[in-house]
Amino acid sequence: MTTPAAPEICCDLHMHSTASDGTCSPSELVAEAMALGLQAVALTDHDTFGGVAAMEAEARANGLRFIPGIELSVELADGGGIHMLGYCFTRGRDILERELERIIAGREARNRQIVTRLCELGLELTYDEVLAQAGGKIIGRPHFAAVMVRRGYVAEPREAFDKYLAKGKAAYFDRERFTAEQGISLIRECGGVAVLAHPSLLTLPAGQTLDDVIRHLADCGLGGIECYYSLHTPEQTNTYLAFARRYGLVVTGGSDYHGGRKPDIRMGCGKGDLRVPLRCADELEARAAQAA
Ligand code: AMP
Ligand code: ZN
Ligand code: FE
Ligand code: FE
């Protein structure tokens, strides 16, 4: 007689709240995770811990395991770009928070350039509208796109990026970012584990392979790699799992849930078949404890 397989115990270690560019508040994220029966969640807003305290309190009240996190956009030498996740800050987050103030100021200056350029292009909008659209402290291009849709300048956010906001388009302006090395060391100074986000979306530096990049990051103190991700094919996931084994990295995973901002991505299951085993959360916390 065969016993039916126990349902897999799952978590989601990558999601965004209204503190950055998600459309759900921290407490709505907890409610959604509880409804889905997830066993652990991490909040990974862009450049801010603004939603962490509220989500931590709400998770505790619901008996849901919670891991504080962040997602940084960092640059590699020679034109590469990646997203760096940070988790489990065992020494407090103030060092990183201080450095983020500078990055946020750079973001503000960039945002004002975008407003001016859009107005020059005949798309009248005010920064106050964009601020109201965002609600939180991190204002980014997705919020511009939403205002442009609301004003009827474009039919959907994608069109706003394709015509105006994407790199190389008329209203694109760069902003200051951490280097990958800075991102990793700031996360580690706070006792956190640095994790390479969605490796399938990274921009490789000229002349380098993914193996070159991951080896370099591992040498710099990278602790993990996001193998399970909404947009990864099974082949990609296997490739990244092999990198994790080769370089001794913790395996993590998450949906990158943004609520209504990315309506095709659902918490916990991504486009439908994502499953992030709970041991990802265990290993992440074990790695942080080991470093502490
Ligand atoms: P920001 O941090 O303000 O520069 O905005 C970055 C965010 O904009 C990313 O996290 C994406 O969600 C979104 N984004 C960037 N490039 C594109 C693009 N070409 N199409 C759609 N969304 C994009
Ligand atoms: Zn986002
Ligand atoms: Fe990302
Ligand atoms: Fe993300």
mmCIF file of C-alpha atoms in Angstrom, residues 9-15 33 37-43 55 63-67 253 267-268 276-278 280-282 285:
data_model
loop_
_atom_site.group_PDB
_atom_site.id
_atom_site.type_symbol
_atom_site.label_atom_id
_atom_site.label_comp_id
_atom_site.label_asym_id
_atom_site.label_seq_id
_atom_site.Cartn_x
_atom_site.Cartn_y
_atom_site.Cartn_z
ATOM 1 C CA ILE A 9 5.159 22.710 3.160
ATOM 2 C CA CYS A 10 5.850 25.942 1.348
ATOM 3 C CA CYS A 11 7.002 29.481 1.938
ATOM 4 C CA ASP A 12 7.466 32.668 -0.111
ATOM 5 C CA LEU A 13 10.635 34.649 0.493
ATOM 6 C CA HIS A 14 10.224 37.440 -2.061
ATOM 7 C CA MET A 15 7.351 39.942 -2.043
ATOM 8 C CA ALA A 33 -0.186 34.240 3.201
ATOM 9 C CA GLY A 37 -1.470 28.307 4.152
ATOM 10 C CA LEU A 38 2.132 29.437 3.676
ATOM 11 C CA GLN A 39 4.436 28.495 6.547
ATOM 12 C CA ALA A 40 6.849 31.427 6.300
ATOM 13 C CA VAL A 41 7.130 34.703 4.410
ATOM 14 C CA ALA A 42 9.780 37.359 3.896
ATOM 15 C CA LEU A 43 9.151 40.983 2.918
ATOM 16 C CA MET A 55 4.451 43.011 8.790
ATOM 17 C CA GLY A 63 1.497 32.932 14.315
ATOM 18 C CA LEU A 64 3.109 33.205 10.888
ATOM 19 C CA ARG A 65 6.876 32.860 10.624
ATOM 20 C CA PHE A 66 8.394 36.067 9.242
ATOM 21 C CA ILE A 67 11.843 36.932 7.885
ATOM 22 C CA GLY A 253 12.945 31.170 -3.567
ATOM 23 C CA MET A 267 1.862 34.904 -3.835
ATOM 24 C CA GLY A 268 3.272 31.484 -3.043
ATOM 25 C CA VAL A 276 9.330 27.093 -2.428
ATOM 26 C CA PRO A 277 10.184 24.424 0.150
ATOM 27 C CA LEU A 278 10.154 25.546 3.765
ATOM 28 C CA CYS A 280 14.811 27.448 2.200
ATOM 29 C CA ALA A 281 13.696 29.562 5.176
ATOM 30 C CA ASP A 282 15.396 27.157 7.606
ATOM 31 C CA GLU A 285 18.154 31.463 9.148
#
